[in-house]
Coordinates of N, CA, C and O in Angstrom, one line a residue:
Q1 N 106.2 91.0 110.3 CA 105.8 91.2 108.8 C 104.5 92.0 108.8 O 103.3 91.4 109.3
V2 N 104.3 93.0 108.1 CA 103.0 93.7 108.1 C 102.2 93.1 107.0 O 102.3 92.6 106.1
Q3 N 101.0 92.8 107.7 CA 99.8 92.4 107.0 C 98.6 93.1 106.9 O 98.2 93.7 108.1
L4 N 97.9 93.1 105.9 CA 96.7 94.1 105.8 C 95.4 93.3 105.3 O 95.8 92.5 104.4
V5 N 94.6 93.1 106.0 CA 93.3 92.3 105.7 C 92.0 93.3 105.4 O 91.5 94.0 106.5
E6 N 91.5 93.0 104.3 CA 90.5 94.2 104.0 C 89.1 93.0 104.3 O 88.9 91.8 104.1
S7 N 88.0 93.9 104.6 CA 86.7 93.2 104.7 C 85.6 94.2 104.3 O 85.8 95.5 104.2
G8 N 84.3 93.7 104.0 CA 83.2 94.4 103.9 C 82.7 94.7 102.3 O 81.6 95.3 102.1
G9 N 83.5 94.0 101.5 CA 83.1 94.1 100.2 C 81.7 93.1 99.8 O 81.3 92.4 100.8
G10 N 81.3 93.2 98.6 CA 80.4 92.3 98.3 C 79.5 92.9 97.0 O 80.1 93.8 96.4
L11 N 78.3 92.6 96.8 CA 77.3 93.1 96.0 C 76.3 93.8 96.5 O 75.5 93.5 97.4
V12 N 76.0 94.9 95.8 CA 75.1 95.9 96.0 C 74.3 96.6 94.8 O 75.2 96.7 93.7
Q13 N 73.1 97.0 94.9 CA 72.6 97.7 93.8 C 73.0 99.1 93.7 O 73.4 99.7 94.6
A14 N 73.0 99.5 92.6 CA 73.2 101.0 92.2 C 72.3 101.8 93.3 O 71.2 101.7 93.5
G15 N 73.1 102.8 93.8 CA 72.6 103.8 94.7 C 72.6 103.2 96.4 O 72.2 103.9 97.1
G16 N 73.2 102.1 96.2 CA 73.5 101.4 97.8 C 74.7 101.9 98.2 O 75.5 102.8 97.7
S17 N 75.1 101.3 99.6 CA 76.2 101.6 100.0 C 76.9 100.4 100.6 O 76.4 99.3 100.7
L18 N 78.4 100.4 100.7 CA 79.1 99.5 101.2 C 80.1 100.3 102.1 O 80.6 101.4 102.0
R19 N 80.6 99.5 103.1 CA 81.6 100.0 104.1 C 82.9 98.7 104.3 O 82.7 97.8 104.6
L20 N 84.1 99.3 103.5 CA 85.1 98.7 103.5 C 86.1 99.0 105.0 O 86.0 100.0 105.3
S21 N 86.5 97.9 105.4 CA 87.6 97.9 106.6 C 88.6 97.4 106.2 O 88.8 96.4 105.4
C22 N 90.0 97.9 106.6 CA 91.2 97.3 106.6 C 92.0 97.4 107.8 O 92.3 98.3 108.2
V23 N 92.4 96.2 108.3 CA 93.2 96.2 109.5 C 94.8 95.8 109.4 O 94.9 94.9 108.5
A24 N 95.8 96.5 109.8 CA 96.9 96.3 109.6 C 97.6 95.5 110.9 O 97.2 96.1 112.0
S25 N 98.2 94.6 110.7 CA 99.0 93.9 111.8 C 100.2 93.6 111.5 O 100.9 93.5 110.5
G26 N 101.1 93.0 112.6 CA 102.3 92.4 112.5 C 103.5 93.4 112.5 O 103.9 93.6 111.2
G27 N 103.7 94.2 113.3 CA 104.9 95.2 113.2 C 104.5 96.6 112.8 O 105.3 97.2 112.4
V28 N 103.4 96.9 112.8 CA 103.0 98.2 112.6 C 103.2 99.1 113.7 O 102.8 98.8 115.0
F29 N 104.2 99.9 113.6 CA 104.2 101.1 114.8 C 103.7 102.5 114.5 O 102.7 102.8 115.0
V30 N 104.4 103.2 113.5 CA 103.7 104.3 113.4 C 103.3 104.4 111.8 O 104.3 104.7 110.9
A31 N 101.9 104.3 111.6 CA 101.7 104.5 110.0 C 101.6 105.6 109.5 O 101.1 106.6 110.2
G32 N 102.1 106.1 108.3 CA 101.7 106.9 107.8 C 100.5 107.1 107.1 O 99.7 106.8 107.6
S33 N 100.4 107.7 105.7 CA 99.3 107.5 105.1 C 98.5 106.2 105.1 O 99.4 105.2 104.8
M34 N 97.3 106.3 105.0 CA 96.6 105.0 104.7 C 95.6 105.2 103.6 O 94.8 106.3 103.6
G35 N 95.2 104.2 102.9 CA 94.1 104.7 101.9 C 93.6 103.5 101.1 O 93.9 102.2 101.2
W36 N 93.3 103.8 100.0 CA 92.4 102.7 99.0 C 92.7 103.0 97.9 O 92.7 104.3 97.2
Y37 N 93.1 102.2 96.9 CA 92.9 102.0 95.3 C 92.1 101.0 94.9 O 91.6 100.2 95.5
R38 N 91.7 101.2 93.7 CA 90.7 100.1 93.1 C 91.1 99.8 91.7 O 92.0 100.5 90.8
Q39 N 91.0 98.4 91.2 CA 91.4 98.0 89.8 C 90.4 97.3 89.4 O 89.6 96.5 90.0
V40 N 90.2 97.6 88.0 CA 89.4 96.6 87.1 C 89.9 95.8 86.1 O 91.1 96.3 85.9
P41 N 89.6 94.6 85.7 CA 90.6 93.9 84.9 C 91.0 94.5 83.5 O 90.3 95.4 83.0
G42 N 92.3 94.6 83.4 CA 92.8 95.2 82.2 C 93.2 96.7 82.3 O 93.7 97.1 81.5
K43 N 93.1 97.1 83.6 CA 93.4 98.5 83.7 C 94.2 98.5 85.0 O 94.6 97.7 85.6
T44 N 94.9 99.8 85.2 CA 95.8 99.9 86.3 C 95.1 100.3 87.6 O 93.8 100.4 87.6
R45 N 95.8 100.1 88.5 CA 95.3 100.3 89.8 C 95.4 101.7 90.1 O 96.4 102.4 90.3
D46 N 94.1 102.4 90.5 CA 94.0 103.8 90.5 C 93.6 104.2 92.0 O 92.9 103.4 92.6
F47 N 94.0 105.2 92.2 CA 93.9 105.9 93.6 C 92.4 106.2 93.6 O 91.6 106.8 92.9
V48 N 92.1 106.0 94.9 CA 90.5 106.4 95.4 C 90.4 107.5 96.5 O 89.9 108.4 96.3
A49 N 91.2 107.1 97.8 CA 91.1 108.0 98.6 C 92.3 107.6 99.6 O 92.6 106.4 99.7
A50 N 92.7 108.9 100.4 CA 93.7 108.5 101.5 C 93.5 109.3 102.6 O 92.9 110.6 102.6
V51 N 94.0 109.1 103.7 CA 94.0 109.9 104.9 C 95.4 109.7 105.5 O 96.0 108.8 105.8
S52 N 95.9 111.1 105.9 CA 97.3 111.1 106.5 C 97.2 110.7 107.9 O 96.1 110.8 108.5
S53 N 98.2 110.6 108.6 CA 98.3 110.3 110.1 C 97.8 111.5 110.9 O 97.2 111.2 111.7
G54 N 97.6 112.7 110.4 CA 97.0 113.8 110.8 C 95.6 114.1 110.7 O 94.8 114.9 111.4
G55 N 94.9 113.2 109.6 CA 93.6 113.2 109.5 C 93.3 114.0 108.2 O 92.1 113.9 107.8
S56 N 94.1 114.5 107.5 CA 93.9 115.2 106.2 C 93.3 114.1 105.2 O 94.1 113.0 105.1
T57 N 92.5 114.2 104.5 CA 91.7 113.3 103.5 C 92.0 113.9 102.1 O 91.9 115.0 101.8
H58 N 92.1 112.9 101.2 CA 92.1 113.3 99.6 C 91.2 112.2 99.0 O 91.3 111.2 99.4
Y59 N 90.7 112.7 98.0 CA 89.8 111.6 97.1 C 90.0 111.9 95.6 O 90.2 113.1 95.2
V60 N 90.0 110.8 94.9 CA 89.7 111.3 93.2 C 88.3 112.1 93.0 O 87.4 111.8 94.0
D61 N 88.4 112.6 92.3 CA 87.2 113.6 91.9 C 85.9 112.7 91.7 O 84.8 113.1 92.0
S62 N 86.0 111.5 91.2 CA 84.9 110.8 90.7 C 84.1 110.1 92.1 O 83.0 109.9 91.9
V63 N 84.6 110.3 93.3 CA 84.0 109.8 94.5 C 83.8 110.8 95.5 O 83.2 110.6 96.5
K64 N 84.2 112.1 95.2 CA 84.1 113.1 96.2 C 82.5 113.3 96.5 O 81.9 113.2 95.5
G65 N 82.1 113.7 97.7 CA 80.6 113.7 97.9 C 79.9 112.4 98.2 O 79.0 112.2 98.8
R66 N 80.7 111.2 97.7 CA 79.8 110.1 97.9 C 80.7 109.0 98.7 O 80.3 108.3 99.7
F67 N 82.2 109.0 98.9 CA 82.9 108.0 99.6 C 83.5 109.1 100.7 O 83.9 110.1 100.6
T68 N 83.8 108.3 102.1 CA 84.3 109.0 103.2 C 85.3 108.1 103.5 O 85.0 106.8 103.9
I69 N 86.7 108.7 103.8 CA 87.6 107.8 104.5 C 87.9 108.3 105.9 O 87.7 109.3 106.2
A70 N 88.3 107.0 106.8 CA 88.5 107.5 107.9 C 89.5 106.5 108.7 O 89.6 105.4 108.0
R71 N 90.2 106.8 109.8 CA 91.2 106.0 110.1 C 91.0 106.0 111.7 O 90.7 106.8 112.4
D72 N 91.3 104.6 112.5 CA 91.3 104.6 113.8 C 92.8 104.2 114.1 O 93.3 103.0 114.0
N73 N 93.7 105.2 114.6 CA 95.2 104.8 114.7 C 95.5 103.7 115.8 O 96.2 103.0 116.1
A74 N 94.4 103.8 116.8 CA 94.6 102.6 117.9 C 94.5 101.5 117.5 O 94.7 100.6 118.0
K75 N 93.5 101.3 116.4 CA 93.1 100.0 115.9 C 94.0 99.6 114.7 O 94.0 98.5 113.9
N76 N 94.8 100.6 114.1 CA 95.6 100.3 112.9 C 94.5 100.1 111.7 O 94.9 99.2 111.0
T77 N 93.5 100.9 111.7 CA 92.5 100.3 110.7 C 92.0 101.6 110.0 O 92.0 102.8 110.4
V78 N 91.7 101.3 108.6 CA 91.3 102.3 107.9 C 89.9 102.0 107.3 O 89.8 100.7 106.9
Y79 N 89.1 102.9 107.1 CA 87.6 102.6 106.7 C 87.4 103.5 105.3 O 88.0 104.6 105.2
L80 N 86.5 102.6 104.5 CA 86.1 103.5 103.3 C 84.5 103.3 103.3 O 83.9 102.2 102.9
Q81 N 83.7 104.3 103.6 CA 82.4 104.4 103.5 C 82.0 104.7 102.1 O 82.3 105.9 101.7
M82 N 81.3 103.9 101.4 CA 80.9 104.1 100.1 C 79.5 104.3 99.9 O 78.6 103.1 100.1
N83 N 78.8 105.7 99.6 CA 77.5 105.7 99.5 C 77.4 106.0 98.0 O 78.0 106.2 97.2
S84 N 75.8 106.2 97.6 CA 75.4 106.5 96.3 C 76.2 105.7 95.3 O 76.7 106.4 94.2
L85 N 76.6 104.4 95.4 CA 77.5 103.6 94.6 C 76.8 103.5 93.1 O 75.5 103.5 93.0
K86 N 77.5 103.7 92.3 CA 77.2 103.4 90.7 C 78.1 102.2 90.1 O 79.0 101.6 90.9
P87 N 77.4 101.6 89.1 CA 78.1 100.5 88.4 C 79.5 100.9 88.1 O 80.6 99.8 88.2
E88 N 80.0 101.9 87.7 CA 81.5 102.3 87.5 C 82.3 102.2 88.6 O 83.7 102.2 88.6
D89 N 81.8 101.9 89.8 CA 82.5 101.7 91.2 C 82.9 100.4 91.1 O 83.6 99.9 92.0
T90 N 82.4 99.4 90.3 CA 82.6 98.1 90.6 C 84.3 97.8 90.0 O 84.8 98.3 89.2
A91 N 84.9 97.2 91.2 CA 86.4 97.0 91.2 C 86.6 96.1 92.1 O 86.1 95.9 93.2
V92 N 88.1 95.8 92.1 CA 88.7 95.1 93.4 C 89.4 96.2 94.2 O 90.0 97.0 93.5
Y93 N 89.1 96.4 95.3 CA 89.6 97.5 96.2 C 91.0 96.9 97.0 O 90.5 96.0 97.6
Y94 N 91.7 97.8 96.9 CA 93.0 97.5 97.8 C 93.3 98.5 98.9 O 93.3 99.6 98.5
C95 N 93.5 98.2 100.1 CA 93.9 99.3 101.1 C 95.7 99.1 101.1 O 96.3 98.2 100.6
Y96 N 96.0 100.2 101.5 CA 97.5 100.2 101.7 C 97.7 101.3 102.9 O 97.0 101.8 103.5
V97 N 99.0 100.9 103.6 CA 99.5 101.7 104.5 C 100.7 102.1 104.1 O 101.5 101.1 103.7
Y98 N 101.5 103.2 104.5 CA 102.8 103.7 104.2 C 103.6 103.7 105.4 O 103.0 104.4 106.2
M99 N 104.5 103.0 105.5 CA 105.4 103.0 106.5 C 107.2 102.9 105.9 O 107.7 101.7 105.9
G100 N 107.3 104.0 105.2 CA 108.8 103.8 104.4 C 108.5 103.2 103.1 O 109.2 103.8 102.0
S101 N 107.7 102.4 102.9 CA 107.1 102.0 101.5 C 105.6 101.3 101.8 O 105.3 101.5 102.9
N102 N 105.1 101.2 100.6 CA 103.8 100.9 100.7 C 103.6 99.4 101.1 O 104.0 98.6 100.3
Y103 N 102.7 99.3 102.0 CA 102.3 97.7 102.4 C 100.7 97.7 101.6 O 99.8 98.4 101.9
W104 N 100.4 96.4 101.0 CA 99.2 96.3 100.4 C 98.3 95.2 100.9 O 99.0 94.1 101.5
G105 N 97.1 95.5 101.0 CA 96.1 94.2 101.2 C 96.0 93.5 100.0 O 96.5 93.5 99.1
Q106 N 95.1 92.4 100.2 CA 95.1 91.4 99.1 C 94.0 91.6 98.3 O 93.8 91.1 97.1
G107 N 93.1 92.7 98.4 CA 92.2 93.1 97.5 C 90.9 92.4 97.9 O 90.6 91.4 98.4
I108 N 89.7 93.2 97.7 CA 88.3 92.9 97.9 C 87.5 93.1 96.9 O 87.7 94.2 96.3
Q109 N 86.7 92.4 96.4 CA 85.7 92.7 95.4 C 84.5 93.5 95.6 O 83.7 93.0 96.6
D110 N 84.3 94.6 94.9 CA 83.0 95.2 95.1 C 82.2 95.4 93.9 O 82.8 95.6 92.7
T111 N 80.9 94.7 93.9 CA 80.3 94.9 92.7 C 78.9 95.7 92.6 O 78.3 95.3 93.6
V112 N 78.8 96.6 91.9 CA 77.7 97.4 91.8 C 76.8 97.0 90.6 O 77.3 97.4 89.6
S113 N 75.5 96.4 90.8 CA 74.8 96.0 89.9 C 73.8 97.5 89.3 O 73.4 98.2 90.3
A114 N 73.6 97.4 88.1 CA 72.6 98.6 87.6 C 71.2 98.5 88.0 O 70.6 97.3 88.3

């Protein structure tokens, strides 16, 4: 059974940086797209960034130029480097991997104080 475990969240001041990691394990063979969504209470889970198996990257407009997504296929790991953080980036961040369907991590809280 595929499991995804996120790490690297926390509390940071506006303008600071955080680096999220997500490791997939348990039956991961050939992962397709990997990426991140985020969710604030009472709102939908929204797309943040994704990286294809070939390395193509996609970002929501609000994070372009500030966030960088990368993956290490040998380690089944996806990363999200978040720089110049803003209070509106505060959310629970979820990683996913697509292998015929989406598998999700449990979520990790990132809080950006003003």
